Tab-separated table of C-alpha atoms in Angstrom:
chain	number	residue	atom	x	y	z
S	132	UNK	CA	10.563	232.784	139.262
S	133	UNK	CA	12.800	235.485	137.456
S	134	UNK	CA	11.255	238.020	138.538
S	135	UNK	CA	11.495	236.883	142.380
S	136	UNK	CA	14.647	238.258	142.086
S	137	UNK	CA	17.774	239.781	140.908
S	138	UNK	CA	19.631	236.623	141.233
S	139	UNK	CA	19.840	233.769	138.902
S	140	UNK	CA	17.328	230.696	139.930
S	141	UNK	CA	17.254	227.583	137.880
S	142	UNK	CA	15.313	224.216	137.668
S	143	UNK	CA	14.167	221.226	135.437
S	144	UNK	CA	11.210	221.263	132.820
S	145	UNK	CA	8.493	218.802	133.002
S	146	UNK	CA	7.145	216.971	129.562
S	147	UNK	CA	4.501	215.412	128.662
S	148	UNK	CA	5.457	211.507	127.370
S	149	UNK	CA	4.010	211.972	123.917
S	150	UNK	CA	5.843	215.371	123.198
S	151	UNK	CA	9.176	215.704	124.807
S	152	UNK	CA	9.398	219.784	123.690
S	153	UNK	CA	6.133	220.882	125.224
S	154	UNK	CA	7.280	221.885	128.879
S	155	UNK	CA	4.088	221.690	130.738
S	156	UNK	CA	5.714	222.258	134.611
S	157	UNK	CA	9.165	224.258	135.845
S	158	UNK	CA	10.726	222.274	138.965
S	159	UNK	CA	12.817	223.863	141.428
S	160	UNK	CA	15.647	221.864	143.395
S	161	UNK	CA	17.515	223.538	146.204
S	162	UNK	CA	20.070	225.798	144.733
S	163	UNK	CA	22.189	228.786	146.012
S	164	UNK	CA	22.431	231.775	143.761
S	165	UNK	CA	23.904	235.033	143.162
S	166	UNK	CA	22.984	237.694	141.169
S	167	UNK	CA	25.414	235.985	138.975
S	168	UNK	CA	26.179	232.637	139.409
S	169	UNK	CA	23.853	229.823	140.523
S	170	UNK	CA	24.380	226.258	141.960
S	171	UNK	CA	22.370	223.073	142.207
S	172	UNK	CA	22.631	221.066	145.649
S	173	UNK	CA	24.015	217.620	144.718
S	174	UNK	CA	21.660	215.799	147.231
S	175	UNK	CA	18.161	218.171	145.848
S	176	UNK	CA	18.856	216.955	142.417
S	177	UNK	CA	19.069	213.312	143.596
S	178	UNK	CA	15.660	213.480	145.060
S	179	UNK	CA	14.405	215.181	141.998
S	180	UNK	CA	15.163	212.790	139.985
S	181	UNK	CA	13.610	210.009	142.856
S	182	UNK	CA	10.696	211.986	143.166
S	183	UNK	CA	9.725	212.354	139.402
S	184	UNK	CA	10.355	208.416	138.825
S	185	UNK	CA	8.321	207.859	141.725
S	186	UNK	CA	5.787	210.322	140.021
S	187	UNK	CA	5.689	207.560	137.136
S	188	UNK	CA	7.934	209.676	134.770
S	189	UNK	CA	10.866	208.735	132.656
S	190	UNK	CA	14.019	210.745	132.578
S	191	UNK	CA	13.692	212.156	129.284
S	192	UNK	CA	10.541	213.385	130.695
S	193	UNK	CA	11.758	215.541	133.555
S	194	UNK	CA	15.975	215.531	133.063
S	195	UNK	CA	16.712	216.558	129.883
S	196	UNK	CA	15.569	220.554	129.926
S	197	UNK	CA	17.559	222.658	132.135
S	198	UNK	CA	16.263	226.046	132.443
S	199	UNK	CA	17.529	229.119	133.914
S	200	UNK	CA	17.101	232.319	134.432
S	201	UNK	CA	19.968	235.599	133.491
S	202	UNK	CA	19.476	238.514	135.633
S	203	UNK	CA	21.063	241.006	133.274
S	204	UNK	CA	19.576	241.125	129.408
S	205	UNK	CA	21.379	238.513	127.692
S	206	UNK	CA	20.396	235.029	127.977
S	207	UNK	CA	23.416	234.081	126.326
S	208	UNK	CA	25.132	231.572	127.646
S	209	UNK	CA	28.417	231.574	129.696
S	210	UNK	CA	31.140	229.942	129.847
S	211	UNK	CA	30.005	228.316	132.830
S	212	UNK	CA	26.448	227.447	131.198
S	213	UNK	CA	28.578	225.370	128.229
S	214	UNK	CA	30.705	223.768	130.409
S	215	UNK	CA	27.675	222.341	132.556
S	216	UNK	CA	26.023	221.273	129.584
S	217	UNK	CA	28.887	219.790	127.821
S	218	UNK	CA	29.489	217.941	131.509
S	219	UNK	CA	26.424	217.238	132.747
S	220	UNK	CA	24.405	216.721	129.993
S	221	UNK	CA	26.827	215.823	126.907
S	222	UNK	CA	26.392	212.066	127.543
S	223	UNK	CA	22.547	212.154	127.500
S	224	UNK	CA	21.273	210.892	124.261
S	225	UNK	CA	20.121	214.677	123.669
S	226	UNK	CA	19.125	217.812	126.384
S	227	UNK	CA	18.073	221.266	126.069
S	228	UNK	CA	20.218	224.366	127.131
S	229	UNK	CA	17.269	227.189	128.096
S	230	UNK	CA	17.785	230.290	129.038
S	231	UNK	CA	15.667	233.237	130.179
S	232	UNK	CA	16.763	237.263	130.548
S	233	UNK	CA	15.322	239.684	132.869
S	234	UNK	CA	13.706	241.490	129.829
S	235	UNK	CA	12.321	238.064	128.282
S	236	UNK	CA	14.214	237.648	125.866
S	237	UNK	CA	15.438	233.908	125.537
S	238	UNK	CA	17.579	231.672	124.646
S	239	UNK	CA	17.363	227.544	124.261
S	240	UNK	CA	19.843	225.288	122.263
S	241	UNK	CA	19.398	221.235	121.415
S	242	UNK	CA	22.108	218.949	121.426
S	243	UNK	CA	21.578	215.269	120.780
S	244	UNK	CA	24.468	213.044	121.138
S	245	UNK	CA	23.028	209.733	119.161
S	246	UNK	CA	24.354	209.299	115.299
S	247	UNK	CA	26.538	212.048	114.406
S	248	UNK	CA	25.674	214.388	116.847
S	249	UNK	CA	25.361	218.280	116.738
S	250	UNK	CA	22.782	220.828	117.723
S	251	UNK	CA	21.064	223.686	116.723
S	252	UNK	CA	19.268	226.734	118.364
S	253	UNK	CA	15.267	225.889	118.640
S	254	UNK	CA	12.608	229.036	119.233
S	255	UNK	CA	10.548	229.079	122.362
S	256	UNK	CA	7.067	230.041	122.429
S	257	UNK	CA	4.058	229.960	125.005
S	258	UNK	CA	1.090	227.472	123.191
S	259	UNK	CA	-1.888	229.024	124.451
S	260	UNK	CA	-3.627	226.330	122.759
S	261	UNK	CA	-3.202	224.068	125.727
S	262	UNK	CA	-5.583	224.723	128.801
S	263	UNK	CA	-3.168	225.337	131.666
S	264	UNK	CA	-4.321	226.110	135.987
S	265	UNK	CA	-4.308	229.742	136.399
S	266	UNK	CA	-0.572	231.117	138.406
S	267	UNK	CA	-0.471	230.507	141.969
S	268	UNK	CA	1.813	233.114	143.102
S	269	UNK	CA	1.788	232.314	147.236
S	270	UNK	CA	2.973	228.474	145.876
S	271	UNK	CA	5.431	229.978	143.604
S	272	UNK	CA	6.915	231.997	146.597
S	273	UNK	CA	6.481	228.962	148.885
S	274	UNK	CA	8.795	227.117	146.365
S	275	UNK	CA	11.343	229.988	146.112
S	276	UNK	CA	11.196	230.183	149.892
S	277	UNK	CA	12.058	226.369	150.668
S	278	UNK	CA	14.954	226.084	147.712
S	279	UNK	CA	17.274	229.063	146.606
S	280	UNK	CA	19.400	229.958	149.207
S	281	UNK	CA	20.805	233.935	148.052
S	282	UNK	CA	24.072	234.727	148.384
S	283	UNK	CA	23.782	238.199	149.041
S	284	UNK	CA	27.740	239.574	148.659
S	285	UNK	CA	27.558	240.393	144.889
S	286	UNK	CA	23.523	241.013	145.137
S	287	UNK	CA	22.604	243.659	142.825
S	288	UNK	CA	20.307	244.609	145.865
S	289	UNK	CA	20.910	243.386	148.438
S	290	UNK	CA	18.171	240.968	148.927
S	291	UNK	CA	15.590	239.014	146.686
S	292	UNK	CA	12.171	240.605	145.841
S	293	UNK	CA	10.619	238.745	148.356
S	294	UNK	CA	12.692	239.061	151.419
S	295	UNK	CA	12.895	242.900	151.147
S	296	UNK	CA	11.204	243.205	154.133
S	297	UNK	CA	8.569	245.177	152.682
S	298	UNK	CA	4.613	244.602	152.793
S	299	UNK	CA	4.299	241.527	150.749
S	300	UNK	CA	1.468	241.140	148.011
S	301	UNK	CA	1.915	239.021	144.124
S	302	UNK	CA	2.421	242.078	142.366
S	303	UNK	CA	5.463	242.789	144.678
S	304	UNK	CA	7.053	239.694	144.824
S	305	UNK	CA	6.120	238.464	140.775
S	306	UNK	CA	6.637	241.774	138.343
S	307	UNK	CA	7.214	244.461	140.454
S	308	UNK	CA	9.394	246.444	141.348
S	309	UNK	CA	10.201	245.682	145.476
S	310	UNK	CA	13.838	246.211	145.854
S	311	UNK	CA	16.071	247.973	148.253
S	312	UNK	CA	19.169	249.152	147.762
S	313	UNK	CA	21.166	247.535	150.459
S	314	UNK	CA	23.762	245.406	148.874
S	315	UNK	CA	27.212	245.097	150.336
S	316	UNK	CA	28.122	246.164	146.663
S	317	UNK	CA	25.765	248.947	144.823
S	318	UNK	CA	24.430	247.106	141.614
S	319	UNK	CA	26.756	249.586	139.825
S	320	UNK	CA	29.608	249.197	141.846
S	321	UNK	CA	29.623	245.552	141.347
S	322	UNK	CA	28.492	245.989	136.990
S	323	UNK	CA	30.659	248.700	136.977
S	324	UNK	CA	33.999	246.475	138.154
S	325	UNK	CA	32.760	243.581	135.693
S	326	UNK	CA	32.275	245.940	133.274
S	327	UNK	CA	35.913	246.937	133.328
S	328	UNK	CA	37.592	244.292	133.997
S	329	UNK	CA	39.809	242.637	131.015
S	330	UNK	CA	38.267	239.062	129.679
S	331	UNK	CA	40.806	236.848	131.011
S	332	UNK	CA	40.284	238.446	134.681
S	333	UNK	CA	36.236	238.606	134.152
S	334	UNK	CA	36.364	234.551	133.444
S	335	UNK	CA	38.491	234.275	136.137
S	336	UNK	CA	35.697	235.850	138.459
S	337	UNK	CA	33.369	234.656	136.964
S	338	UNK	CA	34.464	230.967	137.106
S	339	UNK	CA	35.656	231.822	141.243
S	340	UNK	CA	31.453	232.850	142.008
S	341	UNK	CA	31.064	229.782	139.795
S	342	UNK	CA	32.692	227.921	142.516
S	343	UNK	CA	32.334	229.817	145.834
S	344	UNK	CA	28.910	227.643	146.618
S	345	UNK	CA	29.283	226.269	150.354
S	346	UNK	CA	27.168	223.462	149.095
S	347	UNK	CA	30.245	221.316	148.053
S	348	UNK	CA	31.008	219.150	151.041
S	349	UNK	CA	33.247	216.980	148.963
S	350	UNK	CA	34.186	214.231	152.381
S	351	UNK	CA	30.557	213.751	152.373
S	352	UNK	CA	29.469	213.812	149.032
S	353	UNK	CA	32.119	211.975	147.329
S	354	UNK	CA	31.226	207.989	147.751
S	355	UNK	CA	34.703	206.891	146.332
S	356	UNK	CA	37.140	208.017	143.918
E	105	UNK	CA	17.638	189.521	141.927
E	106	UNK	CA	16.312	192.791	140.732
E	107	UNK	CA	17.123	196.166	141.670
E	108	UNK	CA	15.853	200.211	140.662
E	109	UNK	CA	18.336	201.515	138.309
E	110	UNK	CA	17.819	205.571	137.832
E	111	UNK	CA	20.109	207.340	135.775
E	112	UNK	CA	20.109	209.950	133.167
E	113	UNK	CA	22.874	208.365	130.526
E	114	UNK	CA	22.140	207.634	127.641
E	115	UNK	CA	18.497	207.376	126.673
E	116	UNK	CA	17.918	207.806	130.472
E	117	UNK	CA	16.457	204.967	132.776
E	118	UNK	CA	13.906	204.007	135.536
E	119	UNK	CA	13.393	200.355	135.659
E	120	UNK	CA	14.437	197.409	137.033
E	121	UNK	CA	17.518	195.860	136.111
E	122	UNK	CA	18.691	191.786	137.163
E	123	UNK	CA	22.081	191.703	138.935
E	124	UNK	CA	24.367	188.407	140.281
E	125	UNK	CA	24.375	188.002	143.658
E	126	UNK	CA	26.803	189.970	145.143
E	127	UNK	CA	27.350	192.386	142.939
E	128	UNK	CA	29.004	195.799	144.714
E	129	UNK	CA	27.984	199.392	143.503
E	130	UNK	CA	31.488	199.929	142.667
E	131	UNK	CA	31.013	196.846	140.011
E	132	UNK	CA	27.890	198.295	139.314
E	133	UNK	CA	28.975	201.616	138.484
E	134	UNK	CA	31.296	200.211	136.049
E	135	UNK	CA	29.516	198.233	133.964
E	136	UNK	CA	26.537	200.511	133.989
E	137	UNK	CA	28.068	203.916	133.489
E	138	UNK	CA	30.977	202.962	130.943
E	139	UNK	CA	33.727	205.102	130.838
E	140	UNK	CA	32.135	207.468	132.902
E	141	UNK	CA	34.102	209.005	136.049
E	142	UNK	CA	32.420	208.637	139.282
E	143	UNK	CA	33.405	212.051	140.606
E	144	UNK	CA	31.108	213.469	138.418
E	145	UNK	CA	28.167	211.261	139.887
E	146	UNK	CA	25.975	211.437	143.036
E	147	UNK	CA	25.478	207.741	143.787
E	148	UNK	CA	22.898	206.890	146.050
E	149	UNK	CA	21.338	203.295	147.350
E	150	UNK	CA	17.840	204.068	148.765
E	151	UNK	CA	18.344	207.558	149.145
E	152	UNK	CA	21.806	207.318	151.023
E	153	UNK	CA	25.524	207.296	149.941
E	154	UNK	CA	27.142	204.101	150.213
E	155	UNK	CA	30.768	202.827	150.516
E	156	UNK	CA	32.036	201.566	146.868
E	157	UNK	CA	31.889	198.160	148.398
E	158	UNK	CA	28.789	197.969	149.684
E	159	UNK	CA	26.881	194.951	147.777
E	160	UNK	CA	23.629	195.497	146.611
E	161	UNK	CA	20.575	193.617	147.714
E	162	UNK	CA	17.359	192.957	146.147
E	163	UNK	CA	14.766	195.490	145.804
E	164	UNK	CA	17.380	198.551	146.237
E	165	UNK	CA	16.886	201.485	144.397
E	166	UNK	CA	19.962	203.265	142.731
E	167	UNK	CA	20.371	206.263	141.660
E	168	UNK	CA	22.960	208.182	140.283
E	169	UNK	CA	22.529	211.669	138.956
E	170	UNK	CA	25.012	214.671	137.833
E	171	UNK	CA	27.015	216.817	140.165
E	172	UNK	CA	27.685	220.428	140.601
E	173	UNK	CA	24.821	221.692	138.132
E	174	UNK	CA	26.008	225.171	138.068
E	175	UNK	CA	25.533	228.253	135.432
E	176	UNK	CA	26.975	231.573	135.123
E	177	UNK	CA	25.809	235.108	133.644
E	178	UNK	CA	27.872	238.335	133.083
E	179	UNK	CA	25.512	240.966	133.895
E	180	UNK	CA	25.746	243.641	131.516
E	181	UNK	CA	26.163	247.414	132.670
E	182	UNK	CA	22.614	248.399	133.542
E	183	UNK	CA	21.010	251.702	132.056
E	184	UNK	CA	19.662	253.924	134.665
E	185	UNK	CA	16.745	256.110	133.496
């Protein structure tokens, strides 16, 4: 899914019962994204979570690893990324921060919450060991397709991978290289003003992209206060 | 009576759980999700948002999951070849 696009794109991993680290399937929800900010829809998670119980799993089994990816090389996280975790996932009895860079490079911290509490940076690896289905790429777009909605104004290009417009084929929409240049802001235009801007104004940014999702319909989201 | 209680606190839970007559999800909410804020909560009785005094029935499903799940990345300066 990273390399769909330029923009961030996010989802849940999927365990196995008897080994809560071994992340056997990557679920999408319906999200909208920029190249650098991303946002789960309220109501998609909902039904994740329905759907996987009613798949016979337990939510330590499909809510506890929150993956995304980071356009750009760091898979550091943000300021953003701690907050959601500390929010969203500080009163679980433990989760997993993971985090994926454009150039593979990763990142993935545990917290657990029970006894004292604290957490500590865990490696990531692939276990070939395990048989695993061969890639379906056309599914993989399918999914992409149906749940990230791009918000193009701060697109590095423009336009994901797979909308370019271009002939479609795998290699073009997973590892290559099909991008236009058609963004309302040039990928360096938009780096370039990050780039220079002084910390206190780049959080402030980055925390108003943070927010700028259209998904928030508080009137009918909000059951009470 | 018995109702589906889905949440992620805690250890996390998908079972069924025995409520009193006339229990509302408002009640519910509170003595499930203890000293938790329900702003910060999608609440949802068989797959729709309720009223806070809407009182459960048997065999409804609940489930209340986190709101805005959002991350953020500072792009760094990309090298051109």
């Amino acid at each position: 899914m990273r390399d769909v696009t330029d923009n961030e794109v996010g989802g849940f991993g999927i365990t196995e019962a008897e080994d809560l680290l071994f992340v056997t399937d990557f679920v999408l929800v319906k999200q909208k994204v920029t190249c650098v900010t991303i946002s789960f829809e309220d109501e998609s998670v909902a039904d994740f979570f329905e759907n996987q119980v009613e798949a016979g799993r337990q939510p330590e089994q499909f809510a506890r690893l929150w993956l995304h990816t980071h356009p750009g090389d760091s898979p550091e996280p943000s300021g953003t990324d701690e907050s959601t975790f500390a929010r969203v996932f500080g009163s679980c009895d433990w989760a997993i921060m993971f985090i994926v860079a454009q150039n593979g490079s990763t990142f993935a911290r545990l917290r657990f919450n029970t006894g004292p509490g604290g957490e500590v940076k865990i490696p990531v690896c692939v276990d070939y060991s395990y048989e695993f289905d061969a890639a379906d790429f056309e599914i993989w777009k399918q999914q992409y397709k149906a749940n990230v909605i791009e918000d193009h104004t701060f697109s590095l290009t423009g336009r994901s991978k797979s909308m370019s417009g271009k002939q479609e084929d795998e290699t073009d929409i997973f590892g290559g290289n099909a991008f236009e240049e058609t963004s309302v802001f040039a990928s360096q235009d938009l780096l370039g003003e990050i780039d220079s801007m002084e910390p206190v104004e780049r959080e402030i940014f980055m925390e108003e992209l943070a927010i700028r999702s259209d998904f928030w319909d508080e009137e009918s989201e909000v059951i009470y206060e | 009576m018995r109702i589906l209680f889905i949440n992620n606190l805690g250890a996390g839970f998908a079972d069924y759980v025995s409520i009193e007559e006339g229990t509302t999800i408002e009640k519910f909410f509170k003595n499930k999700m203890q000293g938790e804020q329900t702003a910060d909560y999608l609440i949802r009785v068989n797959r729709q948002p309720v009223p806070r005094e809407y009182v459960l029935k048997g065999g409804d499903r609940i489930t209340i999951t986190p709101v805005k799940i959002e991350g953020a990345a500072y792009c760094p300066k990309q090298q051109t070849a």
